[in-house]
Amino acid sequence: MTSAEASTAPTDVDTPSLNTRRRRWTPFASSKRRNGHNDEATGQGRRRQSSQSQDAWWKTKLFSGMMNDIRRRAPYYWSDWKDAWDYRVVPATVYMYFANILPALAFSLDMFERTNGSFGVNEVLLSSVFAAVVFSLFAAQPLVIVGVTGPITVFNYTVYDMMKSRGTNYFAFMAWIGIWSLILHWILAITNSCNLLRYVTRFSCDIFGFYVAFIYLQKGIQVLTLQWEVSEASAYLSISIALMVFMTAYLSSVIGRSTLLQRHVRKFIEDYGTPLTVIFFTGFVHIGKMRGIELLTLPTSKAFSPTPDRGWFIHFWDLSVSDVFLALPFAILLTILFWFDHNVSSLIAQGTEFPLRKPAGFHWDIFLLGLTTGISGLLGIPFPNGLIPQAPFHTQSLCVTRTVSADDEEANKGHGTPQHFVVDHVVEQRFSNLAQGLLTLGTMTGPLLIVLHLIPQAVLAGLFFVMGIQALEANGITLKILFLLRDRHLTARSDPLLGIQRRKAIWVFVALELVGFGATFAITQTVAAIGFPVFILLYIPLRTWGLPRWFEKEELGRLDQPTASAFTMESVGGFHGHGDEEESQSSGSNECNDGVHLTQQQDFSLNIRARLHKISHIAIHFHSRYKTLRPHTTNHLPGLLPPRRVLALLTSISQTGASPK
């Protein structure tokens, strides 16, 4: 664009936001100027308040959320399949197949024992397949992995324990829970209830993610305690196998993030280390004297057949009218759990650390979730929903990284590693989710069920430990605890928490998160476990109206950030309590909070300084060496080097610092 064109170009929507930000950093302006700015800010505040009152969720237009989701995502549907032609899809598919199926198998073992064989391997596999096919083909956000989770496992066997004493038909009762929940999900989708996600921040997501991570660890320990029923030798060998599986699989992820070995070797170990670990230790237990020790394996049934002696369709009419309406409060609890769990999974899978380019659609996905819940109840399989931590792991496995060279780090004065990788983009497509679902369907065949029956339960326990530790490692609560324990002088200067003056505020915030996690985890260990979805939902009003009374606004801006980017949150109307939300949405950027924005500005500044330093370095060397080089007397101007010679010289200096021979 020429200067003349630039002068006549229309003003971009981001220009007012930039001017507004500059005004905030001019506290010593004249009173007349300040008054003018105050009037303008007041007018903007009134317009924002009126727009928010018009967009209030209880005054919203029915079906508008789903229609907007479809309208925004439909133009990308073809590219969702075309963009799958990328190598990252292959390891992501393999990794998610094992990361989804193996914990699901362990959950099936838990439900098999707690529900007297009502749910087994085939039910859990079919639930995962059904959800993967539906969400990969029709969801607005196909990156979210949907399957059987730890919380729904707790829900299923808690309902079984409560209905067993009444003599109620368990599968018919679960079918009516699914039917009622379908209706409730659709009501929530039609009334645009997902607009309430603007109140959900990392405070709620971190507590729930922390809880899910400990559920994985708890299930791993429970699997190992069952081995004492066989013998002490079986128990000790199982513990050893589980720990070796954990250490090997975790080491694979550590190597993938390190600077050891070549890049393609590191990526191979990171992508395929976990499935290869499972395969290796499944055969390892048959070596030497370990062959004579009996180990519990995964119970399986016939191919494509239910575990109990029944058909795939539930006779939901074989239930009394009183029990039909008794299923309604259970359906309400299930709907609350799924609304929060699935949306949090979707938010984390579209977190600010992932530079996504395609729009999200929360309302439409809740509508689909209601459909899968109702049909799952009629089929007599566990209800599927968004998985944590598999959903963010799926997005992470599809990230394409680029190397930040050591020259970019020179301006950082030695802080940080000499070389690191940053996420360039995410391969946003539907194929990997569909492919891992079809692989799971193939697992229901007879030969592969025989193979699954060979996997020791200790291997599944080790995989539980891997999933739990990796989820804890990436959790915001863990990161804040590590910040508090880290030497302040060795903390990265770009860390937003360094801007908090009161260190006590960080301790109090972390303590509140741990109390929330502890209360949730404790209630699931009691007879009141069926009510834990309501307890989880209370995190949202606590964060929205409780924490602002105890913390300053600037402190909350650094302690707690939006889970997803402004671009992702456009589907639900942006963020709550952020004055610049309209600006963020209009720019479509990923800067959601002051801390992240500050970090991005510092990184950009460091990169610019490094580039200028490099250019000046080239110019100085070029000037000093230009005098010693003989000019060509060909068709070029006298005293000047030919273009090819100049290009070779600049390339040589920029790469090695030496002149070309």
XYZ file of C-alpha atoms in Angstrom:
661
model
C 0.000 0.000 0.000
C 1.417 3.399 -0.964
C 1.532 6.381 1.334
C -1.276 8.047 -0.595
C -3.427 4.978 -0.276
C -2.620 4.724 3.382
C -3.677 8.296 3.976
C -7.043 7.735 2.330
C -7.648 4.258 3.732
C -10.569 3.908 6.140
C -9.744 3.798 9.803
C -9.307 0.240 11.103
C -11.392 -0.961 14.009
C -8.277 -1.430 16.124
C -7.297 2.250 15.973
C -9.608 3.440 18.768
C -8.391 0.665 21.024
C -4.778 1.676 20.456
C -5.573 5.302 21.178
C -7.454 4.300 24.288
C -4.516 2.286 25.554
C -2.172 5.190 24.986
C -4.441 7.510 26.952
C -4.304 5.157 29.920
C -0.568 5.691 30.130
C -0.805 9.547 30.220
C -1.674 10.343 33.838
C -0.179 13.853 33.674
C -2.397 15.176 30.881
C -4.091 18.555 31.300
C -7.423 18.756 33.093
C -9.220 19.795 29.905
C -7.833 16.821 28.049
C -8.639 14.494 30.934
C -12.210 15.758 31.058
C -12.600 15.144 27.350
C -11.292 11.646 27.745
C -13.555 11.020 30.713
C -16.587 12.117 28.693
C -15.560 9.843 25.862
C -14.943 6.956 28.266
C -18.332 7.566 29.872
C -20.007 7.422 26.484
C -18.188 4.223 25.616
C -19.155 2.744 28.985
C -22.815 3.595 28.407
C -22.735 2.051 24.937
C -21.024 -1.050 26.306
C -23.555 -1.292 29.146
C -26.475 -0.956 26.743
C -25.019 -3.570 24.401
C -24.466 -5.931 27.316
C -28.029 -5.442 28.508
C -29.275 -6.242 25.022
C -27.070 -9.328 24.822
C -28.009 -10.607 28.284
C -28.519 -14.353 28.083
C -31.974 -14.262 29.656
C -33.139 -11.789 26.989
C -31.496 -13.571 24.111
C -33.144 -14.827 20.958
C -33.863 -18.553 21.022
C -31.748 -20.749 18.743
C -29.518 -17.766 17.885
C -26.441 -19.273 19.517
C -26.639 -22.525 17.569
C -27.401 -20.722 14.312
C -24.433 -18.397 14.793
C -22.164 -21.351 15.567
C -23.220 -23.131 12.383
C -22.969 -19.945 10.328
C -19.450 -19.197 11.583
C -18.060 -22.737 11.339
C -19.730 -24.025 8.155
C -17.370 -22.175 5.754
C -14.441 -24.092 7.274
C -15.969 -27.570 6.972
C -14.222 -28.493 3.730
C -10.898 -27.161 4.981
C -11.323 -29.275 8.132
C -10.836 -32.317 5.908
C -8.404 -30.805 3.440
C -6.082 -29.583 6.208
C -5.777 -33.151 7.515
C -3.151 -33.766 4.817
C -0.380 -33.107 7.313
C 2.080 -35.419 9.013
C 1.116 -34.182 12.487
C -2.240 -35.932 12.046
C -0.582 -39.377 12.028
C 1.141 -39.252 15.450
C -1.818 -37.339 16.895
C -4.167 -40.131 15.801
C -1.979 -42.896 17.223
C -1.340 -41.010 20.445
C -5.013 -40.171 21.019
C -6.064 -43.740 20.252
C -3.933 -45.045 23.104
C -4.518 -42.012 25.358
C -8.273 -42.444 24.983
C -8.726 -46.200 24.890
C -6.396 -47.280 27.693
C -7.852 -45.023 30.428
C -11.317 -45.946 29.137
C -10.444 -49.619 29.563
C -9.300 -48.954 33.107
C -12.547 -47.086 33.802
C -14.435 -50.047 32.355
C -12.626 -52.278 34.838
C -13.715 -49.972 37.666
C -17.346 -49.892 36.526
C -17.338 -53.649 35.854
C -16.505 -54.329 39.487
C -18.624 -51.540 41.035
C -21.791 -52.260 38.970
C -21.714 -56.067 39.141
C -20.729 -56.455 35.490
C -23.323 -54.038 34.089
C -20.700 -52.074 32.145
C -17.680 -53.721 30.547
C -15.089 -53.191 27.844
C -17.452 -53.272 24.866
C -19.836 -50.733 26.390
C -17.020 -48.276 27.046
C -15.472 -48.819 23.601
C -18.803 -48.342 21.828
C -19.439 -45.153 23.792
C -16.055 -43.766 22.715
C -16.643 -44.766 19.083
C -20.117 -43.251 18.975
C -18.974 -39.951 20.466
C -15.884 -39.741 18.233
C -17.884 -40.278 15.040
C -20.617 -37.783 15.945
C -18.305 -35.009 17.129
C -15.704 -35.433 14.393
C -18.363 -35.214 11.677
C -20.778 -32.647 13.074
C -19.217 -30.715 15.982
C -18.307 -27.063 15.695
C -15.006 -27.825 17.447
C -13.773 -31.270 16.321
C -10.514 -31.019 18.279
C -12.320 -31.898 21.522
C -11.933 -35.602 22.327
C -15.164 -37.061 23.713
C -15.382 -40.323 25.627
C -15.831 -41.925 29.040
C -14.409 -39.863 31.903
C -13.626 -40.384 35.557
C -16.527 -38.222 36.836
C -19.111 -40.171 34.809
C -17.637 -43.379 36.210
C -18.313 -42.064 39.712
C -21.820 -41.047 38.633
C -22.638 -44.467 37.147
C -21.673 -46.638 40.090
C -23.164 -44.162 42.592
C -26.530 -44.434 40.823
C -26.140 -48.217 40.811
C -25.549 -48.311 44.563
C -28.623 -46.154 45.191
C -30.944 -48.105 42.858
C -29.774 -51.574 43.911
C -31.561 -51.366 47.249
C -34.813 -50.326 45.517
C -34.756 -53.223 43.081
C -35.063 -50.804 40.146
C -34.126 -51.875 36.621
C -30.723 -50.198 36.387
C -30.437 -49.951 32.595
C -34.011 -48.697 32.164
C -33.384 -46.117 34.883
C -30.146 -44.988 33.184
C -32.013 -44.797 29.869
C -34.519 -42.374 31.385
C -31.681 -40.342 32.871
C -30.317 -40.074 29.334
C -33.710 -39.099 27.890
C -34.316 -36.408 30.507
C -30.755 -35.177 30.088
C -31.225 -34.956 26.309
C -34.221 -32.672 26.841
C -32.314 -30.535 29.354
C -29.259 -30.269 27.085
C -31.426 -29.110 24.210
C -33.161 -26.545 26.404
C -29.759 -25.204 27.440
C -28.606 -25.074 23.822
C -31.782 -23.380 22.581
C -31.665 -20.717 25.309
C -27.966 -19.976 24.652
C -26.905 -20.992 28.146
C -23.300 -21.301 27.011
C -23.122 -17.505 27.084
C -22.520 -18.048 30.800
C -19.087 -19.374 29.833
C -17.939 -15.764 29.757
C -17.844 -16.083 33.566
C -15.654 -19.208 33.460
C -11.956 -18.477 33.930
C -8.880 -20.535 34.684
C -9.809 -20.461 38.372
C -12.686 -22.885 37.793
C -10.902 -24.834 35.060
C -7.749 -25.341 37.124
C -9.686 -26.634 40.130
C -11.659 -29.077 38.007
C -8.555 -30.141 36.064
C -6.714 -30.684 39.342
C -9.595 -32.860 40.538
C -9.636 -34.941 37.337
C -5.864 -35.442 37.557
C -6.189 -36.806 41.087
C -9.028 -39.064 39.934
C -6.550 -40.630 37.509
C -3.992 -41.099 40.266
C -6.629 -42.527 42.603
C -7.846 -45.023 39.995
C -4.266 -46.138 39.376
C -3.764 -46.820 43.070
C -7.098 -48.646 43.296
C -6.115 -50.917 40.411
C -2.880 -51.836 42.189
C -4.636 -52.577 45.485
C -6.716 -55.223 43.705
C -3.580 -57.220 42.943
C -3.264 -58.321 46.593
C -6.350 -60.472 46.029
C -4.163 -62.773 43.899
C -0.922 -62.912 45.884
C 1.771 -60.719 47.369
C 4.110 -61.586 44.506
C 1.486 -60.394 42.034
C 1.027 -57.161 43.981
C 4.742 -56.341 44.182
C 5.325 -57.187 40.519
C 2.324 -55.077 39.523
C 3.634 -52.097 41.485
C 7.037 -52.473 39.818
C 5.483 -52.719 36.351
C 3.246 -49.695 36.959
C 6.171 -47.568 38.127
C 8.325 -48.626 35.172
C 5.503 -47.838 32.742
C 5.094 -44.431 34.348
C 8.805 -43.591 34.321
C 9.334 -44.771 30.739
C 6.301 -42.986 29.294
C 6.998 -39.814 31.271
C 10.643 -39.872 30.204
C 9.486 -40.036 26.589
C 7.612 -36.760 26.990
C 10.585 -35.173 28.779
C 12.946 -36.143 25.953
C 10.493 -34.718 23.439
C 10.682 -31.308 25.150
C 14.447 -31.383 25.681
C 17.395 -30.491 23.446
C 18.793 -34.028 23.404
C 19.253 -35.996 20.179
C 18.093 -34.831 16.773
C 14.746 -33.126 16.359
C 13.110 -35.935 14.345
C 14.303 -38.503 16.916
C 12.895 -36.448 19.792
C 9.547 -36.043 18.057
C 9.343 -39.780 17.336
C 10.009 -40.609 20.987
C 7.464 -38.028 22.142
C 4.779 -39.114 19.668
C 5.091 -42.883 19.966
C 6.797 -43.386 23.330
C 3.614 -44.054 25.315
C 2.032 -46.664 22.989
C 5.379 -48.427 22.539
C 5.763 -48.496 26.327
C 2.388 -50.217 26.720
C 3.255 -52.791 24.058
C 6.697 -53.480 25.513
C 5.601 -54.016 29.116
C 2.667 -56.172 28.023
C 5.248 -58.640 26.741
C 7.838 -57.870 29.416
C 5.821 -59.649 32.125
C 6.277 -62.952 30.257
C 10.083 -62.924 30.510
C 11.925 -65.275 32.876
C 10.473 -66.029 36.303
C 7.821 -63.339 35.878
C 6.032 -65.799 33.602
C 5.121 -67.892 36.612
C 3.485 -65.022 38.521
C -0.225 -64.618 37.936
C -1.235 -61.083 37.031
C -4.757 -59.774 36.699
C -5.629 -58.738 33.162
C -8.479 -56.833 31.588
C -11.780 -58.778 31.479
C -13.304 -58.851 27.986
C -16.390 -60.329 26.337
C -17.490 -61.397 22.857
C -16.901 -59.147 19.885
C -19.529 -56.417 19.444
C -21.667 -57.916 22.213
C -22.809 -56.396 25.521
C -21.057 -57.615 28.638
C -24.237 -58.806 30.418
C -26.735 -61.093 28.711
C -28.910 -58.469 27.004
C -29.402 -56.705 23.688
C -28.029 -53.360 22.588
C -31.421 -51.624 22.862
C -32.797 -50.932 26.334
C -36.494 -51.483 27.051
C -36.892 -48.128 28.754
C -40.645 -48.642 29.111
C -40.026 -51.410 31.679
C -40.033 -48.883 34.501
C -42.698 -47.555 36.824
C -43.953 -43.996 36.441
C -42.519 -43.036 39.821
C -39.058 -44.236 38.792
C -39.352 -42.365 35.486
C -39.776 -39.078 37.338
C -37.246 -40.126 39.961
C -34.697 -40.155 37.140
C -35.276 -36.425 36.533
C -33.198 -35.074 39.461
C -30.381 -37.449 38.503
C -30.631 -36.115 34.947
C -30.379 -32.558 36.267
C -27.175 -33.446 38.108
C -25.817 -35.192 35.010
C -26.647 -32.186 32.832
C -24.896 -29.827 35.238
C -21.843 -32.084 35.228
C -21.768 -32.360 31.434
C -22.414 -28.661 30.846
C -19.440 -27.778 33.004
C -17.153 -30.718 32.193
C -17.601 -30.645 28.427
C -17.360 -26.871 28.137
C -14.273 -26.766 30.348
C -12.697 -29.505 28.213
C -13.499 -27.470 25.126
C -12.128 -24.263 26.653
C -8.865 -25.911 27.718
C -8.494 -27.580 24.312
C -8.788 -24.085 22.788
C -6.602 -22.390 25.395
C -4.673 -19.200 24.873
C -1.462 -21.192 24.373
C -2.843 -22.639 21.118
C -2.935 -20.199 18.153
C -6.213 -21.442 16.671
C -7.538 -19.831 13.501
C -10.978 -21.405 13.120
C -14.006 -20.328 15.180
C -15.526 -22.317 18.029
C -19.161 -23.240 18.647
C -20.210 -24.070 22.196
C -23.997 -23.902 21.773
C -24.112 -26.369 18.893
C -21.762 -28.776 20.647
C -23.996 -28.839 23.736
C -26.894 -29.715 21.436
C -24.856 -32.619 20.015
C -23.837 -33.688 23.516
C -27.495 -33.969 24.477
C -28.098 -36.147 21.421
C -25.240 -38.522 22.265
C -26.370 -38.657 25.905
C -29.914 -39.677 25.013
C -28.876 -42.297 22.458
C -26.233 -43.708 24.820
C -28.923 -44.215 27.451
C -31.061 -46.145 24.964
C -28.075 -48.312 23.986
C -27.109 -49.040 27.590
C -23.591 -47.597 27.317
C -21.852 -44.986 29.512
C -22.638 -41.360 28.698
C -19.691 -39.733 26.854
C -18.523 -36.150 27.213
C -15.387 -34.028 26.801
C -12.204 -35.568 28.170
C -9.622 -33.936 30.404
C -6.672 -34.085 29.835
C -7.092 -35.890 26.480
C -8.787 -32.908 24.798
C -5.917 -30.431 25.368
C -3.399 -33.224 24.706
C -5.013 -33.695 21.295
C -4.614 -30.025 20.430
C -1.052 -30.064 21.733
C -0.178 -33.093 19.601
C -1.368 -31.198 16.507
C 0.831 -28.171 17.174
C 3.477 -27.357 14.577
C 6.470 -25.722 16.228
C 9.281 -23.583 14.945
C 12.721 -23.007 16.377
C 13.673 -19.713 17.996
C 17.374 -19.390 17.266
C 20.042 -18.405 19.741
C 20.385 -15.006 18.047
C 16.900 -14.113 19.244
C 18.000 -14.818 22.817
C 21.003 -12.502 22.794
C 18.866 -9.585 23.860
C 17.707 -11.554 26.878
C 21.173 -11.322 28.453
C 21.615 -15.012 28.931
C 18.248 -15.742 30.534
C 16.454 -18.811 29.234
C 17.699 -21.648 27.081
C 19.949 -20.975 24.077
C 17.289 -22.478 21.813
C 13.640 -23.305 22.262
C 10.512 -24.058 20.265
C 7.366 -21.999 19.967
C 4.016 -23.032 18.522
C 3.618 -21.710 14.990
C 0.135 -23.056 14.255
C -2.252 -25.919 14.980
C -3.405 -28.415 12.361
C -7.134 -27.872 12.843
C -8.976 -30.749 11.187
C -11.516 -33.512 11.828
C -9.703 -36.595 10.608
C -7.607 -37.442 13.680
C -10.674 -37.524 15.943
C -12.591 -39.677 13.459
C -9.617 -41.971 12.838
C -9.000 -42.676 16.516
C -12.705 -43.472 16.863
C -12.588 -45.925 13.957
C -9.474 -47.542 15.427
C -11.404 -47.943 18.665
C -14.218 -49.597 16.695
C -11.688 -52.042 15.272
C -10.624 -52.844 18.820
C -14.059 -54.374 19.426
C -13.270 -57.208 16.982
C -12.473 -60.670 18.315
C -8.701 -60.790 17.657
C -8.049 -57.377 19.192
C -10.207 -58.167 22.217
C -7.944 -61.172 22.779
C -4.952 -58.827 22.624
C -6.612 -56.459 25.106
C -7.160 -59.394 27.439
C -3.367 -59.868 27.537
C -2.697 -56.358 28.899
C -1.936 -56.566 32.636
C -3.898 -54.255 34.866
C -0.582 -52.965 36.199
C 0.171 -51.455 32.776
C -3.146 -49.608 32.897
C -2.305 -48.365 36.397
C 1.008 -47.010 35.127
C -0.789 -45.241 32.303
C -3.163 -43.703 34.851
C -0.141 -42.310 36.686
C 1.232 -40.854 33.443
C -2.050 -39.135 32.567
C -2.478 -37.803 36.099
C 1.054 -36.445 36.487
C 1.032 -34.836 33.039
C -2.308 -33.187 33.822
C -0.963 -31.884 37.140
C 2.215 -30.657 35.488
C 0.302 -28.389 33.103
C -2.260 -27.229 35.667
C -2.309 -23.596 36.736
C -2.396 -24.493 40.435
C 0.834 -26.447 40.080
C 2.474 -23.605 38.163
C 1.562 -21.092 40.879
C 2.899 -23.387 43.608
C 6.170 -23.770 41.703
C 6.360 -19.991 41.323
C 6.022 -19.546 45.076
C 8.712 -22.143 45.760
C 11.115 -20.905 43.081
C 13.994 -18.530 43.749
C 12.686 -15.092 42.895
C 15.972 -14.086 41.293
C 15.809 -17.042 38.888
C 12.217 -16.431 37.820
C 11.671 -15.322 34.242
C 11.113 -11.583 34.037
C 8.147 -12.097 31.718
C 6.188 -14.045 34.361
C 2.975 -12.054 35.036
C 2.973 -13.085 38.707
C 6.084 -10.966 39.311
C 3.920 -7.886 38.850
C 1.913 -8.685 41.998
C 3.158 -6.599 44.910
C 1.464 -8.628 47.645
C 2.990 -12.096 47.619
C 0.398 -13.011 50.225
C -2.290 -12.604 47.557
C -0.761 -15.455 45.548
C -0.693 -17.712 48.605
C -4.333 -16.936 49.416
C -5.438 -17.502 45.824
C -3.665 -20.872 45.637
C -5.089 -21.836 49.034
C -8.627 -21.117 47.807
C -8.033 -23.278 44.737
C -6.693 -26.129 46.862
C -9.653 -25.849 49.242
C -12.019 -26.048 46.280
C -10.225 -29.115 44.958
C -10.125 -30.756 48.383
C -13.832 -30.217 48.967
C -14.711 -31.648 45.545
C -12.451 -34.656 45.968
C -13.748 -35.305 49.485
C -17.417 -35.241 48.522
C -16.832 -37.831 45.789
C -15.541 -40.256 48.423
C -18.819 -40.182 50.372
C -22.413 -41.264 49.802
C -23.132 -37.697 48.674
C -20.920 -38.168 45.611
C -23.946 -37.886 43.329
C -24.188 -34.181 44.190
C -20.642 -33.188 43.306
C -21.667 -31.547 39.958
C -23.552 -28.854 41.885
C -20.510 -28.299 44.063
C -18.331 -27.861 40.973
C -20.743 -25.323 39.490
C -20.378 -23.106 42.582
C -16.832 -22.209 41.501
C -18.232 -19.853 38.864
C -20.178 -17.441 41.148
C -17.385 -17.641 43.720
C -14.912 -16.385 41.137
C -17.266 -13.809 39.609
C -18.621 -12.150 42.742
C -16.580 -13.472 45.667
C -12.931 -13.078 44.705
C -13.222 -9.421 43.543
C -14.088 -8.558 47.163
C -10.831 -10.044 48.448
C -8.362 -9.230 45.674
C -7.537 -6.109 43.752
C -8.492 -5.978 40.094
C -4.866 -5.889 38.948
C -4.029 -8.902 41.111
C -6.901 -10.937 39.691
C -5.821 -9.927 36.206
C -2.499 -11.658 36.799
C -3.627 -14.519 39.046
C -6.566 -15.552 36.906
C -6.934 -15.244 33.161
C -9.530 -16.240 30.593
C -9.166 -19.869 29.582
C -9.552 -19.330 25.851
C -8.686 -16.483 23.520
C -11.015 -13.637 22.632
C -11.409 -15.150 19.172
C -12.664 -18.419 20.667
C -14.957 -16.663 23.140
C -16.772 -14.761 20.392
C -19.192 -17.694 20.278
C -20.425 -16.869 23.796
C -20.204 -13.083 23.666
C -16.672 -12.492 24.915
C -15.401 -12.153 28.479
C -17.056 -10.884 31.628
C -15.451 -8.014 33.505
C -12.894 -7.097 30.857
C -13.180 -3.542 29.708
C -11.355 -4.187 26.470
C -13.315 -7.217 25.434
C -14.817 -5.446 22.420
C -11.390 -4.342 21.327
C -10.016 -7.814 21.763
C -12.834 -9.309 19.739
C -12.553 -6.774 16.949
C -8.856 -7.403 16.563
C -9.340 -11.174 16.738
C -6.100 -11.536 18.652
C -5.193 -13.898 21.460
C -4.246 -11.301 24.068
C -6.771 -11.945 26.809
C -5.147 -10.431 29.840
C -2.593 -7.858 30.868
C -0.025 -10.437 31.887
C -0.118 -12.295 28.599
C -0.185 -9.012 26.670
C 2.848 -7.783 28.593
C 4.695 -11.010 27.855
C 3.874 -10.766 24.159
C 5.078 -7.167 24.060
C 8.348 -8.106 25.753
C 8.910 -11.060 23.421
C 8.194 -8.855 20.413
C 10.560 -6.184 21.724
C 13.306 -8.739 22.321
C 12.901 -10.139 18.819
C 13.086 -6.661 17.264
C 16.231 -5.824 19.254
C 17.846 -9.094 18.236
C 17.013 -8.479 14.573
C 18.410 -4.929 14.668
C 21.538 -6.166 16.422
C 21.994 -8.801 13.754
C 21.481 -6.311 10.904
C 23.989 -3.882 12.411
C 26.444 -6.749 12.859
C 26.114 -7.633 9.170
C 26.438 -4.000 8.099
C 29.628 -3.452 10.116
C 31.271 -6.589 8.777
C 30.151 -5.815 5.258
C 31.583 -2.290 5.480
C 34.916 -3.522 6.871
C 35.304 -6.254 4.282
C 33.966 -4.323 1.318
C 37.226 -2.338 1.045
C 39.311 -5.497 0.800
C 37.286 -7.051 -2.010
C 38.158 -6.286 -5.598
C 35.268 -4.876 -7.625
C 34.252 -6.631 -10.788
C 34.818 -4.837 -14.063
C 32.006 -6.522 -15.926
C 28.713 -4.953 -16.885
C 28.155 -3.698 -13.316
C 28.841 -0.153 -12.206
C 32.482 0.467 -11.273
C 33.322 -0.005 -7.619
C 30.196 -2.114 -6.862
C 29.877 -5.831 -6.247
C 27.550 -7.880 -8.463
C 24.203 -8.786 -6.832
C 25.061 -12.487 -6.616
C 28.323 -11.645 -4.804
C 26.495 -9.338 -2.361
C 23.866 -12.009 -1.642
C 26.525 -14.654 -1.007
C 28.429 -12.307 1.291
C 25.355 -11.368 3.343
C 24.257 -14.997 3.627
C 27.697 -16.097 4.753
C 28.007 -13.356 7.363
C 24.511 -13.924 8.754
C 25.075 -17.673 9.142
C 28.738 -18.093 10.067
C 30.211 -14.635 10.301
C 32.849 -15.475 7.665
C 33.179 -14.132 4.154
C 32.538 -16.513 1.247
C 35.516 -18.062 -0.378
